[in-house]
Short mmCIF file of C-alpha atoms in Angstrom, two decimals:
data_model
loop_
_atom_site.label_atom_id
_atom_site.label_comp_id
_atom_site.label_asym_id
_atom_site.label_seq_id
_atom_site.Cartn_x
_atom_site.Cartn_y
_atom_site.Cartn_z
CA UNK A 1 20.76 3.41 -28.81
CA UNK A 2 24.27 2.09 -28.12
CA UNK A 3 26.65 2.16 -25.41
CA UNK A 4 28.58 5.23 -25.99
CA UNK A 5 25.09 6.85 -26.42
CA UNK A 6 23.20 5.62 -23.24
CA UNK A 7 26.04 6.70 -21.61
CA UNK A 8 25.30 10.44 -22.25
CA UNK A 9 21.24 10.10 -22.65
CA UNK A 10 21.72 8.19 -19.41
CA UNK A 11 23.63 10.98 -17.52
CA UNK A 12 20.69 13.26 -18.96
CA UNK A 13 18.01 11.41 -17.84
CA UNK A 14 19.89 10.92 -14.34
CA UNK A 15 19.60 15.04 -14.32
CA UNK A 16 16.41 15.21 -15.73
CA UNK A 17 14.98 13.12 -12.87
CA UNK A 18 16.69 14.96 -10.28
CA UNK A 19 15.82 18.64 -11.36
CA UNK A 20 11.96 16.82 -11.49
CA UNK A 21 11.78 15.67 -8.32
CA UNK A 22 14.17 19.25 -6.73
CA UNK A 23 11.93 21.27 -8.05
CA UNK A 24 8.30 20.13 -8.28
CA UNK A 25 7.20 22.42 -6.04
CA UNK A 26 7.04 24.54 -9.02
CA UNK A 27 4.46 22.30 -10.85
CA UNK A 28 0.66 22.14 -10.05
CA UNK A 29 0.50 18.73 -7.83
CA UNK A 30 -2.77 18.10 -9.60
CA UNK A 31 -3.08 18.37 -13.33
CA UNK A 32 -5.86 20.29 -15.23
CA UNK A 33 -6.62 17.66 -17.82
CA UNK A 34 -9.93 16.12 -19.67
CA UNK A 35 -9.93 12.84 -20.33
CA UNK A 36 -8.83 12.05 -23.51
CA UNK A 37 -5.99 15.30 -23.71
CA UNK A 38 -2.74 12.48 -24.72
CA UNK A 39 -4.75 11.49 -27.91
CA UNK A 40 -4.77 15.34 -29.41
CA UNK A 41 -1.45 15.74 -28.70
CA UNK A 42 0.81 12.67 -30.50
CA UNK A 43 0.02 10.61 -33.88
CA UNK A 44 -2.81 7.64 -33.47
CA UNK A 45 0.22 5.36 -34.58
CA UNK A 46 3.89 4.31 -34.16
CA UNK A 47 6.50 5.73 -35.99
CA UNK A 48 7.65 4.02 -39.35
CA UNK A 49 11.79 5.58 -38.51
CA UNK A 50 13.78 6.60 -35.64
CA UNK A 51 13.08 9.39 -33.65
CA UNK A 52 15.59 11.65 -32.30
CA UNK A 53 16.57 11.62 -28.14
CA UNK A 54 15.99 15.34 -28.01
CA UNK A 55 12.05 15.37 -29.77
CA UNK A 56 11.40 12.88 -27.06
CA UNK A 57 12.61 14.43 -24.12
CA UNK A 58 10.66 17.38 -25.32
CA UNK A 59 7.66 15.94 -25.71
CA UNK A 60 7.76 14.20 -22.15
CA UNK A 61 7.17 18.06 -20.98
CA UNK A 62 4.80 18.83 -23.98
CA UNK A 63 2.77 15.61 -23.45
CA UNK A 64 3.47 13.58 -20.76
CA UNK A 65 3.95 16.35 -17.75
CA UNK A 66 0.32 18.17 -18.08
CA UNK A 67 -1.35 14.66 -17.28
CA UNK A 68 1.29 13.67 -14.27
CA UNK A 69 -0.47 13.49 -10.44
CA UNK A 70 2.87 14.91 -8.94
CA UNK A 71 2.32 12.38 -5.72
CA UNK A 72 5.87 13.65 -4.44
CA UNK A 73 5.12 16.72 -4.71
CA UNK A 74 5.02 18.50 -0.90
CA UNK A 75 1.54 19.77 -1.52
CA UNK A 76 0.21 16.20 -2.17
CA UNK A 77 -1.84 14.91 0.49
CA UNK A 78 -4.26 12.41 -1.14
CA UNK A 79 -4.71 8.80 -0.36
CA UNK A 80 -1.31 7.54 0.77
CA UNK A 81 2.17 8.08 0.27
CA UNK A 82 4.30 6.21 -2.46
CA UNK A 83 7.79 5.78 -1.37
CA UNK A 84 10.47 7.42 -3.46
CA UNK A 85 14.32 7.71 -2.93
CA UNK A 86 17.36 7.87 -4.95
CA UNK A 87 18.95 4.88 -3.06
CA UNK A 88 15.50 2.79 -4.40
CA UNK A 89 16.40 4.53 -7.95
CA UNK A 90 19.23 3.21 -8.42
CA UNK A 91 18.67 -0.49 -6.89
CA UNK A 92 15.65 -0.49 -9.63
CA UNK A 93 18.11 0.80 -12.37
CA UNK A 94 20.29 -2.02 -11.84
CA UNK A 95 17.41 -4.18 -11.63
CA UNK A 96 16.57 -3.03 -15.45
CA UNK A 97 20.12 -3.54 -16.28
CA UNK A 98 20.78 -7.19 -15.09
CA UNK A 99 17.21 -8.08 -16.43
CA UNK A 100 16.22 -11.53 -15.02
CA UNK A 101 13.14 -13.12 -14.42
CA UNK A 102 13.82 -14.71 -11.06
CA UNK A 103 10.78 -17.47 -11.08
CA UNK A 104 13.19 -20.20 -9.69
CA UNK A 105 16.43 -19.98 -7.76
CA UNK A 106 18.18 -21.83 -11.17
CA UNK A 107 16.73 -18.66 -13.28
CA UNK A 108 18.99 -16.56 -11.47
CA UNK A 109 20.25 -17.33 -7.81
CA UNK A 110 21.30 -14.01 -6.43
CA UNK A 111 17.60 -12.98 -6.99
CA UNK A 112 16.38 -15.54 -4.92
CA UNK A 113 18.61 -15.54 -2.16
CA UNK A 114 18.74 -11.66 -1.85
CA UNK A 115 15.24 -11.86 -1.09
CA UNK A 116 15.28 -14.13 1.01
CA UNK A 117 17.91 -12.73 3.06
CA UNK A 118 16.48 -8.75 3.00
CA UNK A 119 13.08 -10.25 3.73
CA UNK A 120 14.27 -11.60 7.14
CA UNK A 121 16.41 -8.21 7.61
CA UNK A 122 12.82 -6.67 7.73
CA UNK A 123 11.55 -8.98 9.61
CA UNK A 124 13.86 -8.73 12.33
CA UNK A 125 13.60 -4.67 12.21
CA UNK A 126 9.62 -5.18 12.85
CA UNK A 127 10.85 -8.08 15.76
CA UNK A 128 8.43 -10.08 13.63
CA UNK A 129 8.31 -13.91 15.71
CA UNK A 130 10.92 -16.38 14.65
CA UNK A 131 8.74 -18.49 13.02
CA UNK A 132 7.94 -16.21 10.03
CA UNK A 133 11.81 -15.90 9.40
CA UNK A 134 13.79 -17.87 6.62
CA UNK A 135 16.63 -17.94 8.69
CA UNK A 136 14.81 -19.90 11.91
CA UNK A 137 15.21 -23.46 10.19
CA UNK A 138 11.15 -23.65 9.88
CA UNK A 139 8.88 -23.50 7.00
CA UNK A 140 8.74 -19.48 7.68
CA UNK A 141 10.08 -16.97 5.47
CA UNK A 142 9.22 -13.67 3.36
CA UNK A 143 8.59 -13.14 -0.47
CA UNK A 144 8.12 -9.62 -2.24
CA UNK A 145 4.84 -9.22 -3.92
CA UNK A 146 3.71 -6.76 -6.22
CA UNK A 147 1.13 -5.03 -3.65
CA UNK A 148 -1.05 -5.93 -1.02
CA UNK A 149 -4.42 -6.75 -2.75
CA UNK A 150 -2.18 -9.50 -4.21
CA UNK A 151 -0.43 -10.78 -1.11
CA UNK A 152 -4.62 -10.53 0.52
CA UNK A 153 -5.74 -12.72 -2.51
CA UNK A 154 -2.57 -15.04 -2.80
CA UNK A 155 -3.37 -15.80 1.19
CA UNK A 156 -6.83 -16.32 1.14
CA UNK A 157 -6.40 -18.79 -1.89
CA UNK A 158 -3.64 -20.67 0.29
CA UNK A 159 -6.25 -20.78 3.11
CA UNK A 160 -9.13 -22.09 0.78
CA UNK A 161 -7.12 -24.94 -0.65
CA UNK A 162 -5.83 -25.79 3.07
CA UNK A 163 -9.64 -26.04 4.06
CA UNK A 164 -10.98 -27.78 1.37
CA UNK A 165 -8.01 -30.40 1.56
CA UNK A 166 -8.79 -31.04 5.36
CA UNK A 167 -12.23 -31.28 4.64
CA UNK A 168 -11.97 -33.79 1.16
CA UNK A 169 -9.65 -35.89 4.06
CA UNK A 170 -12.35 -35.97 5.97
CA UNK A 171 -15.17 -36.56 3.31
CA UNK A 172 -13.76 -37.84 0.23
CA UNK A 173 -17.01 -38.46 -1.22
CA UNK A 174 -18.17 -34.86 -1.41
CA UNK A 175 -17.59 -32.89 -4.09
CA UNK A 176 -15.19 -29.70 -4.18
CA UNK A 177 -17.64 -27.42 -5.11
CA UNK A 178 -20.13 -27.96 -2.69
CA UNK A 179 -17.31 -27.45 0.20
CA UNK A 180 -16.68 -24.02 -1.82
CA UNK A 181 -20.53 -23.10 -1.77
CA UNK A 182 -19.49 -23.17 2.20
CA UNK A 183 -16.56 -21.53 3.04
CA UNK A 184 -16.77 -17.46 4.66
CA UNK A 185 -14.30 -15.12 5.27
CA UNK A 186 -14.27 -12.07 7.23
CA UNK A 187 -12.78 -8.98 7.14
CA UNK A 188 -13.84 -5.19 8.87
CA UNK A 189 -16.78 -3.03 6.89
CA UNK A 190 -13.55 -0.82 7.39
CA UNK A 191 -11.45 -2.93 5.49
CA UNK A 192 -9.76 -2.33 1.95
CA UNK A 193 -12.03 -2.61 -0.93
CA UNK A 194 -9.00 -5.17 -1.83
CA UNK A 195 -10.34 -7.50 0.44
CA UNK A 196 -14.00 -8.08 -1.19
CA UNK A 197 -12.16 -8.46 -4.40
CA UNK A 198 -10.16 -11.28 -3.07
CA UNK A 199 -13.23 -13.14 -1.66
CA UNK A 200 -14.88 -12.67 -5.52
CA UNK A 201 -11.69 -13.92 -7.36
CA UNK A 202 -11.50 -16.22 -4.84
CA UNK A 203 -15.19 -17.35 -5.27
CA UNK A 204 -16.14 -17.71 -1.64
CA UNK A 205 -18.13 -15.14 0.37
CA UNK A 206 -17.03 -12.38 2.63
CA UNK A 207 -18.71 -11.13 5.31
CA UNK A 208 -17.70 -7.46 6.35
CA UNK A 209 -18.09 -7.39 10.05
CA UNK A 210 -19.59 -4.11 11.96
CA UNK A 211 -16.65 -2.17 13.25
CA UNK A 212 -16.75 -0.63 16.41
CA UNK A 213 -17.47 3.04 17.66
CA UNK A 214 -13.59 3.96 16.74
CA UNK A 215 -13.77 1.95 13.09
CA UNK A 216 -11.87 -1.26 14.78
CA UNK A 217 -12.73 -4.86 14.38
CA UNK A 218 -12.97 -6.50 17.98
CA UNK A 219 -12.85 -9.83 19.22
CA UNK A 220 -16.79 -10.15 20.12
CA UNK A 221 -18.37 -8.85 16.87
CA UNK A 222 -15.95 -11.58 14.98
CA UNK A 223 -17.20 -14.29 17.53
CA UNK A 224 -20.63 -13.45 16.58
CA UNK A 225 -20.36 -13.53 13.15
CA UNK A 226 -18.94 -17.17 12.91
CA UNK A 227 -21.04 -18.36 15.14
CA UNK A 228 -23.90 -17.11 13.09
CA UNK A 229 -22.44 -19.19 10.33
CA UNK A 230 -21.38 -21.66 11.58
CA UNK A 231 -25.01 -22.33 12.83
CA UNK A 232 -26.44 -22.14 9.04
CA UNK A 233 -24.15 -25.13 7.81
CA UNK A 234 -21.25 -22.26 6.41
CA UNK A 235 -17.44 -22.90 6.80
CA UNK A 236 -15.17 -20.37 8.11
CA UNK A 237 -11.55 -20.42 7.38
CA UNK A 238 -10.02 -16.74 6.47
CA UNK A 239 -9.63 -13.47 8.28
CA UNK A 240 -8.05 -10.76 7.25
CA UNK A 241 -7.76 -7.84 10.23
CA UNK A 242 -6.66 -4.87 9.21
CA UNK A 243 -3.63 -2.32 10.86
CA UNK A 244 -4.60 1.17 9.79
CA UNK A 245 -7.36 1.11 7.01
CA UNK A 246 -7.66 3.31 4.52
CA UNK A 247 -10.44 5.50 5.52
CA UNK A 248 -9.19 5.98 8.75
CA UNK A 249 -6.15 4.41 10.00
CA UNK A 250 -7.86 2.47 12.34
CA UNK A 251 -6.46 -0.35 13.65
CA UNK A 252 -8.08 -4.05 14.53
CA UNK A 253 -7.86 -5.40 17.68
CA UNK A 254 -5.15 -8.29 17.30
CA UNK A 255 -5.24 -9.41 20.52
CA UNK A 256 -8.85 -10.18 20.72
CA UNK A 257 -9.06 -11.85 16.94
CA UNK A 258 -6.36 -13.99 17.21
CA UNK A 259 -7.34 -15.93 19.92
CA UNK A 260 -10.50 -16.46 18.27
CA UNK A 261 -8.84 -17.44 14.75
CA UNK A 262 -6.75 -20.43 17.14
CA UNK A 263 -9.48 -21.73 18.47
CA UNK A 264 -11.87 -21.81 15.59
CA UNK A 265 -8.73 -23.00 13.41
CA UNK A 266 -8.99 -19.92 10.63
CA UNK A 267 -6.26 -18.19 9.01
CA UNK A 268 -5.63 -14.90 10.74
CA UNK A 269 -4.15 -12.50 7.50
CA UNK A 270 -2.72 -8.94 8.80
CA UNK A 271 -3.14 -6.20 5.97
CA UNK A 272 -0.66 -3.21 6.98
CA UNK A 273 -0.31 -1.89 4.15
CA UNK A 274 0.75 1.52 5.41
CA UNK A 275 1.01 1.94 8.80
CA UNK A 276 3.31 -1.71 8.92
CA UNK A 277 6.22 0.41 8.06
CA UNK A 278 6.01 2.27 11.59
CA UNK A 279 6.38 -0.70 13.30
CA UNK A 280 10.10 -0.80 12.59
CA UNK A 281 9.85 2.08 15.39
CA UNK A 282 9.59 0.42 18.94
CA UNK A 283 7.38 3.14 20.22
CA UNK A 284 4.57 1.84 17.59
CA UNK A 285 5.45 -1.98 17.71
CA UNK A 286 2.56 -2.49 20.22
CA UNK A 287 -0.01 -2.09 17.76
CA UNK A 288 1.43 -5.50 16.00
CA UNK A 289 1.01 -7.21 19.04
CA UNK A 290 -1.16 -10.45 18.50
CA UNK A 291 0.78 -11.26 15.06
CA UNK A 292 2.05 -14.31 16.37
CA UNK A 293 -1.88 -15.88 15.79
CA UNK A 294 -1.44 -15.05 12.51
CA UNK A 295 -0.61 -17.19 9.53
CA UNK A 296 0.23 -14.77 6.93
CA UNK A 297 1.35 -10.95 7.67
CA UNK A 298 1.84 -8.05 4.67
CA UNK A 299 3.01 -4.25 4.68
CA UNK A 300 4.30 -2.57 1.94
CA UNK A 301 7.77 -0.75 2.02
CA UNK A 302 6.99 0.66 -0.93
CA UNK A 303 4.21 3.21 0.51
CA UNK A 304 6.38 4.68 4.15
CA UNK A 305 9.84 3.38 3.61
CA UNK A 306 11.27 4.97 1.09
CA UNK A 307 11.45 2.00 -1.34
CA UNK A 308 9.91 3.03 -5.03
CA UNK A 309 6.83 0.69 -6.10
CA UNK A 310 6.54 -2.25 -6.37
CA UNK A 311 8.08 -3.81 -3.64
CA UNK A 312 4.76 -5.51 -0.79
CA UNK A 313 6.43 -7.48 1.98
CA UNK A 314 4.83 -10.89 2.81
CA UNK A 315 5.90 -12.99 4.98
CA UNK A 316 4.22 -16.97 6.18
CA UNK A 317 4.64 -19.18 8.90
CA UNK A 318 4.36 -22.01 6.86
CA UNK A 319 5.67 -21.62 3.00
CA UNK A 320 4.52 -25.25 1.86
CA UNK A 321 0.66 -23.99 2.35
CA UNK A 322 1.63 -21.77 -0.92
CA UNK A 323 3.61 -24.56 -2.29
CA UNK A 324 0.79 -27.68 -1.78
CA UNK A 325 -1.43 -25.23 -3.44
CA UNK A 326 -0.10 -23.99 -6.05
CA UNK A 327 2.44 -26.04 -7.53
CA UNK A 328 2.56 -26.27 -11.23
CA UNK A 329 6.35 -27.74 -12.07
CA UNK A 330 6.60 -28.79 -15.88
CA UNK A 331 10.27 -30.34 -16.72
CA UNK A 332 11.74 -26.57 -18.20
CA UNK A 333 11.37 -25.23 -14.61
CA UNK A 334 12.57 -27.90 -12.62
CA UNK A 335 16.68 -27.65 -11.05
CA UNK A 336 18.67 -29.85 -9.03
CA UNK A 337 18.57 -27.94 -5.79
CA UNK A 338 14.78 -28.10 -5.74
CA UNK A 339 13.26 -28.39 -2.45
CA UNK A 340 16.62 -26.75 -1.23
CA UNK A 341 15.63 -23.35 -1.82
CA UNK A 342 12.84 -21.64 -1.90
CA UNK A 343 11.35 -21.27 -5.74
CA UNK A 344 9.30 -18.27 -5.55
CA UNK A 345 6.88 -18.81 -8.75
CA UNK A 346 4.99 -20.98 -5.90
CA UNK A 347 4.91 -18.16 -3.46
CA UNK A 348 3.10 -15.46 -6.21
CA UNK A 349 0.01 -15.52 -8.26
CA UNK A 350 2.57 -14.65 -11.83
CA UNK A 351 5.24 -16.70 -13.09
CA UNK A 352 7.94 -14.44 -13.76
CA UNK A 353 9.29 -11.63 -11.54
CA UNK A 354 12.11 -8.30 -11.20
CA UNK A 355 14.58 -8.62 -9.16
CA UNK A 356 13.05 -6.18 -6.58
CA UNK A 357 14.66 -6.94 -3.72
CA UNK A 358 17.92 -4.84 -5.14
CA UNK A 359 16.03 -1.56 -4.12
CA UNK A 360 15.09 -2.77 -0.93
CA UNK A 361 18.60 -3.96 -0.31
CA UNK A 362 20.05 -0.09 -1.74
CA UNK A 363 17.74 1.86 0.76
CA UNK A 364 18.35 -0.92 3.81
CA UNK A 365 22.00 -0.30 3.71
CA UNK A 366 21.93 3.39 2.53
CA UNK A 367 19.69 4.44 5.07
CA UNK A 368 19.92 2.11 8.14
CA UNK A 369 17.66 1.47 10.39
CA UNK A 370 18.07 4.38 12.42
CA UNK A 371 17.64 6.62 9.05
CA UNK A 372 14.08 5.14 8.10
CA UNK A 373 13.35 5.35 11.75
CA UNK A 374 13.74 9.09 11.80
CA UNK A 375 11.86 9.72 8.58
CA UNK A 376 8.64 7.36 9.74
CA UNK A 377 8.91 9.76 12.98
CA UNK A 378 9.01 12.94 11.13
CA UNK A 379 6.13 12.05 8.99
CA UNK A 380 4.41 11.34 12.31
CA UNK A 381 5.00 14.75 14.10
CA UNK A 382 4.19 16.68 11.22
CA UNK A 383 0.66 15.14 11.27
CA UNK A 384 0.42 16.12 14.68
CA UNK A 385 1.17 19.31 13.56
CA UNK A 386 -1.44 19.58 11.02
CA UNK A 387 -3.77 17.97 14.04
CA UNK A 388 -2.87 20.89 16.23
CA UNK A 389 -3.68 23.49 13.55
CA UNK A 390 -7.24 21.97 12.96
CA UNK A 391 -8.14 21.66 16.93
CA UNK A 392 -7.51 25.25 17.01
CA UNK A 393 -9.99 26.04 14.33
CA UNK A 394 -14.13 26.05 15.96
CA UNK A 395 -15.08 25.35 12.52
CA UNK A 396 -13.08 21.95 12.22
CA UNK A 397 -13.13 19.01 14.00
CA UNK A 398 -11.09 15.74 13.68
CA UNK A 399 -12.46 12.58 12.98
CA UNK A 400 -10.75 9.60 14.58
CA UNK A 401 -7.30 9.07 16.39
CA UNK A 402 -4.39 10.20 14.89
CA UNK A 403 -1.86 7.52 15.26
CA UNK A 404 0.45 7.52 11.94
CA UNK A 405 0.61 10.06 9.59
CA UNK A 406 -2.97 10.65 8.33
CA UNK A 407 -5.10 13.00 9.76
CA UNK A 408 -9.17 12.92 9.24
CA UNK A 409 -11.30 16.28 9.55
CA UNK A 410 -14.17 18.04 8.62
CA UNK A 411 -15.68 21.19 8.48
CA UNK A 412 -18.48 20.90 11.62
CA UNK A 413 -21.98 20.67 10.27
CA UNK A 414 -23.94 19.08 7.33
CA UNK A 415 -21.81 16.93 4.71
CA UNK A 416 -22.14 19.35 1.57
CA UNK A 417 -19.72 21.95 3.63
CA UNK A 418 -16.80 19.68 3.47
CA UNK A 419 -17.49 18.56 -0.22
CA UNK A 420 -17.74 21.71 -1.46
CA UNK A 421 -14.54 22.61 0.76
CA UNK A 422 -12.60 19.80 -1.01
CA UNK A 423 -14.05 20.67 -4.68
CA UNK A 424 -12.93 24.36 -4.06
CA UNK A 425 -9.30 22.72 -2.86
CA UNK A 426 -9.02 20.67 -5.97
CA UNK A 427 -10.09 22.45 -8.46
CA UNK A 428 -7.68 25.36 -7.22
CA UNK A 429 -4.90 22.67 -7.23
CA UNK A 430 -2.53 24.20 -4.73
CA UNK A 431 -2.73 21.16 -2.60
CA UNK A 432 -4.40 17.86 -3.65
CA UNK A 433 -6.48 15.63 -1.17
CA UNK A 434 -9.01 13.00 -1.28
CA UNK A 435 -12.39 12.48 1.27
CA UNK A 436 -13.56 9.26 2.81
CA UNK A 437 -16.81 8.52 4.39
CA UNK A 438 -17.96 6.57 7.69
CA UNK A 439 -21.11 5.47 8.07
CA UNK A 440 -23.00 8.88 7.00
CA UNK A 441 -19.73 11.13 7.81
CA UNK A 442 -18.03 12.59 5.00
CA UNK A 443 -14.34 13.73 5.57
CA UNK A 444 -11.31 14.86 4.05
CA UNK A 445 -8.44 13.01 4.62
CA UNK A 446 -4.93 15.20 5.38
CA UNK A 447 -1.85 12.66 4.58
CA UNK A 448 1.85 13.39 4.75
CA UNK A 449 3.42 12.07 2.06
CA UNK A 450 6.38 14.08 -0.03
CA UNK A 451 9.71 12.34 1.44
CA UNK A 452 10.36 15.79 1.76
CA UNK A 453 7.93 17.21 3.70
CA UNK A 454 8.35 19.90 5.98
CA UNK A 455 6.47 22.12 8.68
CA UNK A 456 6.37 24.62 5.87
CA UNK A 457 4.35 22.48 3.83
CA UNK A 458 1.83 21.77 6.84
CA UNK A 459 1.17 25.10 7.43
CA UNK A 460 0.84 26.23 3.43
CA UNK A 461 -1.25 23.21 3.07
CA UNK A 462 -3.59 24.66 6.51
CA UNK A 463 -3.53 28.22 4.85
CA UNK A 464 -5.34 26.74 1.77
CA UNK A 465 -7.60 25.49 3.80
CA UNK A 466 -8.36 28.19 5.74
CA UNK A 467 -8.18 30.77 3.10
CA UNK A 468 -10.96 28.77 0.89
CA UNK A 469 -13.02 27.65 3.96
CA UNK A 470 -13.69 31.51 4.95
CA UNK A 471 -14.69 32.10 1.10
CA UNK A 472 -17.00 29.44 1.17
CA UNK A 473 -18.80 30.37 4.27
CA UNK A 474 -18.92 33.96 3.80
CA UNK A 475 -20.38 32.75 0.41
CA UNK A 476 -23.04 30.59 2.20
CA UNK A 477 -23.71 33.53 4.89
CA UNK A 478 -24.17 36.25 1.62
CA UNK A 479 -26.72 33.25 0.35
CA UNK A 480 -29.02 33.27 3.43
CA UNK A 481 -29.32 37.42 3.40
CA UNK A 482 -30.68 37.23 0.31
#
């Protein structure tokens, strides 16, 4: 493919992806596959010539389009959103275009100091304290990771090697290892799975500390557990609290950890993976109060703010912690204004990286403030919406607060109801949803996330549900006649 040609297949792929995303309402949101489907339906290898542009593009349909979860599709209510808009589009399509691998400033500056400049426009929209910002003259500042499990395990590994170098200060004649044998973290039972994984690659224990009666971490169940631990000879030195988990959207109690984390000198890490994006709205900032114990904070634009994965904002108080502990610099990477600006192969688990922060500059400027404002809001209401419409229903009832834009409910009564409620939604696939499960209550989880979601869609959505929730219990009343 040359110029003159990308220039038309381009157009045509511009309208392609527009007439997808304007009209998926007309697919099913969740596809009818088996496993295995692709492999029947193109060759088991590559093709010796060139194929034409046209057999491709049909083939995309023929192939590709049966197997496609349609996650902005207005019917899609599983997990959580992914962020999609033609402002982040484009940023990414000039992202492909320019092509660089921005591991140092020297590989290509404008990467680098983009980010670092967008990263402290975010921070200043969540009124995020100075000391995380680039721009305060500390060792603060922000760096785009791919998602949050990485940002989670990237912190904890600063926090380890921070530990273990205070303690090999301390005691130079012990051995690493048996200082690792030591070391806890903690995190909520409620917590993402994300976490655990972190404290396994990480090889140091976590301990998943009993939430409270509304799924929250508090203050006095935290204190408990390291004092526990620290009475059997263990280490603490990483927490990671959590501001709307994925079960519920509950949110830990900042206030009462961080105080804790100061005085027992452990990294505080805040996980808001989802809900974080709210906080640009001053009406939900309160629920970030306490971040200024923390050492490390993450949210990801890329689920509520319209940015198009990947694109995780991190940001740290102190960026020579990443630095000191992971600094690999053979003679091909170094520069001459090293130490100058930040290189942000130290601040990420990979080497190499896109030049993400193009899409998060498009939908910044495109949007505004106010714009991504309205849209967080919008999602909000219509979850309230969906709320309203299930506290009307005797044979519903919600599970948890609804804060953001996730609602949990479940049909009243024994478990089975609600799992055969959510096969019998699935398996229809007019809407698409996922369950979670507390303790021994199993619920379905009800998330807005099309960027085009409308009060239409909440009440087709609640029609589904009602229509197949009256089959299945006339069903189960026609079962016990018999």
């Amino acid at each position: 493919m040359d110029a003159t040609e990308f220039r038309k297949r381009g157009k045509e792929m511009v309208d392609f992806i527009a007439d997808y995303l304007e009209n998926i309402e007309e697919r099913r949101v969740f596809p009818s596959i088996k496993p295995g489907y692709l492999q029947e339906l193109i060759p088991d290898h590559a093709p010796e010539d060139a194929e034409k542009w046209d057999d491709l593009m049909k083939d995309v349909e023929r192939v590709i389009m049966p197997g496609v979860t349609h996650w902005h599709h207005p019917h899609f209510h599983a997990y959580f959103p992914t962020a999609n808009s033609y402002a982040a589009i484009c940023g990414d399509m000039l992202s492909d275009a320019i092509g660089c691998i921005g591991f140092t400033w020297a590989s290509s500056p404008a990467c680098t100091e983009l980010e670092v400049v967008v990263m402290d426009w975010l921070g200043k929209m969540l009124n995020l304290p100075e000391e995380f910002l680039a721009g305060s003259g500390g060792k603060g500042g922000g760096v785009i990771q791919g998602t949050a499990s990485e940002a989670t395990l990237f912190a904890l590994l600063a926090a380890r090697n921070r530990t273990i170098h205070k303690l090999k200060a301390a005691n130079p004649e012990i051995d690493d290892a048996r200082f690792m044998s030591k070391l806890v973290a903690y995190c909520s039972e409620q917590a993402h799975s994300s976490v655990e994984r972190a404290g396994m690659l990480g090889a140091v224990r976590i301990v998943q500390v009993p939430a409270d009666e509304n799924h929250c971490l508090r203050g006095a169940a935290l204190e408990e557990a390291i004092r526990s631990d620290k009475a059997n000879g263990l280490i603490p030195f990483f927490v990671c609290a959590t501001l709307g988990t994925t079960t519920s959207c509950a949110f830990d109690k900042l206030l009462e950890i961080g105080p804790i984390c100061a005085k027992e000198k452990v990294w505080l890490h805040i996980d808001a993976a989802y809900a974080g994006s709210a906080f640009i709205c001053p009406e939900y900032r309160h629920l970030l109060d306490g971040v200024e114990y923390a050492e490390s904070f993450n949210f990801n634009p890329h689920k509520w703010m319209l940015v198009n994965f990947d694109c995780s904002a991190m940001w740290i108080k102190d960026s020579s912690q990443l630095v000191d502990a992971f600094n690999v610099d053979p003679l091909y990477l170094k520069h001459e204004n090293q130490g100058s600006v930040p290189d942000y192969r130290h601040w990420q688990i990979p080497l190499g990286r896109r030049f993400r922060s193009l899409k998060l500059w498009f939908v910044l400027r495109l949007y505004g403030v106010k714009g991504l404002q309205a849209y967080i809001r919008k999602h909000i209401r219509l979850a309230h919406e969906f709320e309203e419409l299930v506290k009307k229903d005797e044979r519903f009832e919600i599970v948890g607060e609804v804060t953001m834009g996730l609602v949990c409910f479940r049909l009243k009564g024994p478990n089975e109801r609600s799992e055969m409620l959510l096969k019998r939604i699935n398996d229809e696939g007019r809407i698409h949803m996922v369950p979670s499960k507390i303790g021994s209550t199993y619920f379905l989880r009800f998330a807005v996330c099309a960027s085009g979601a409308e009060s239409k869609d909440i009440d087709f959505a609640w029609k589904v549900i009602s229509e197949l929730t009256k089959h299945l219990i006339g069903e189960h009343q026609t079962n016990n006649l018999k």
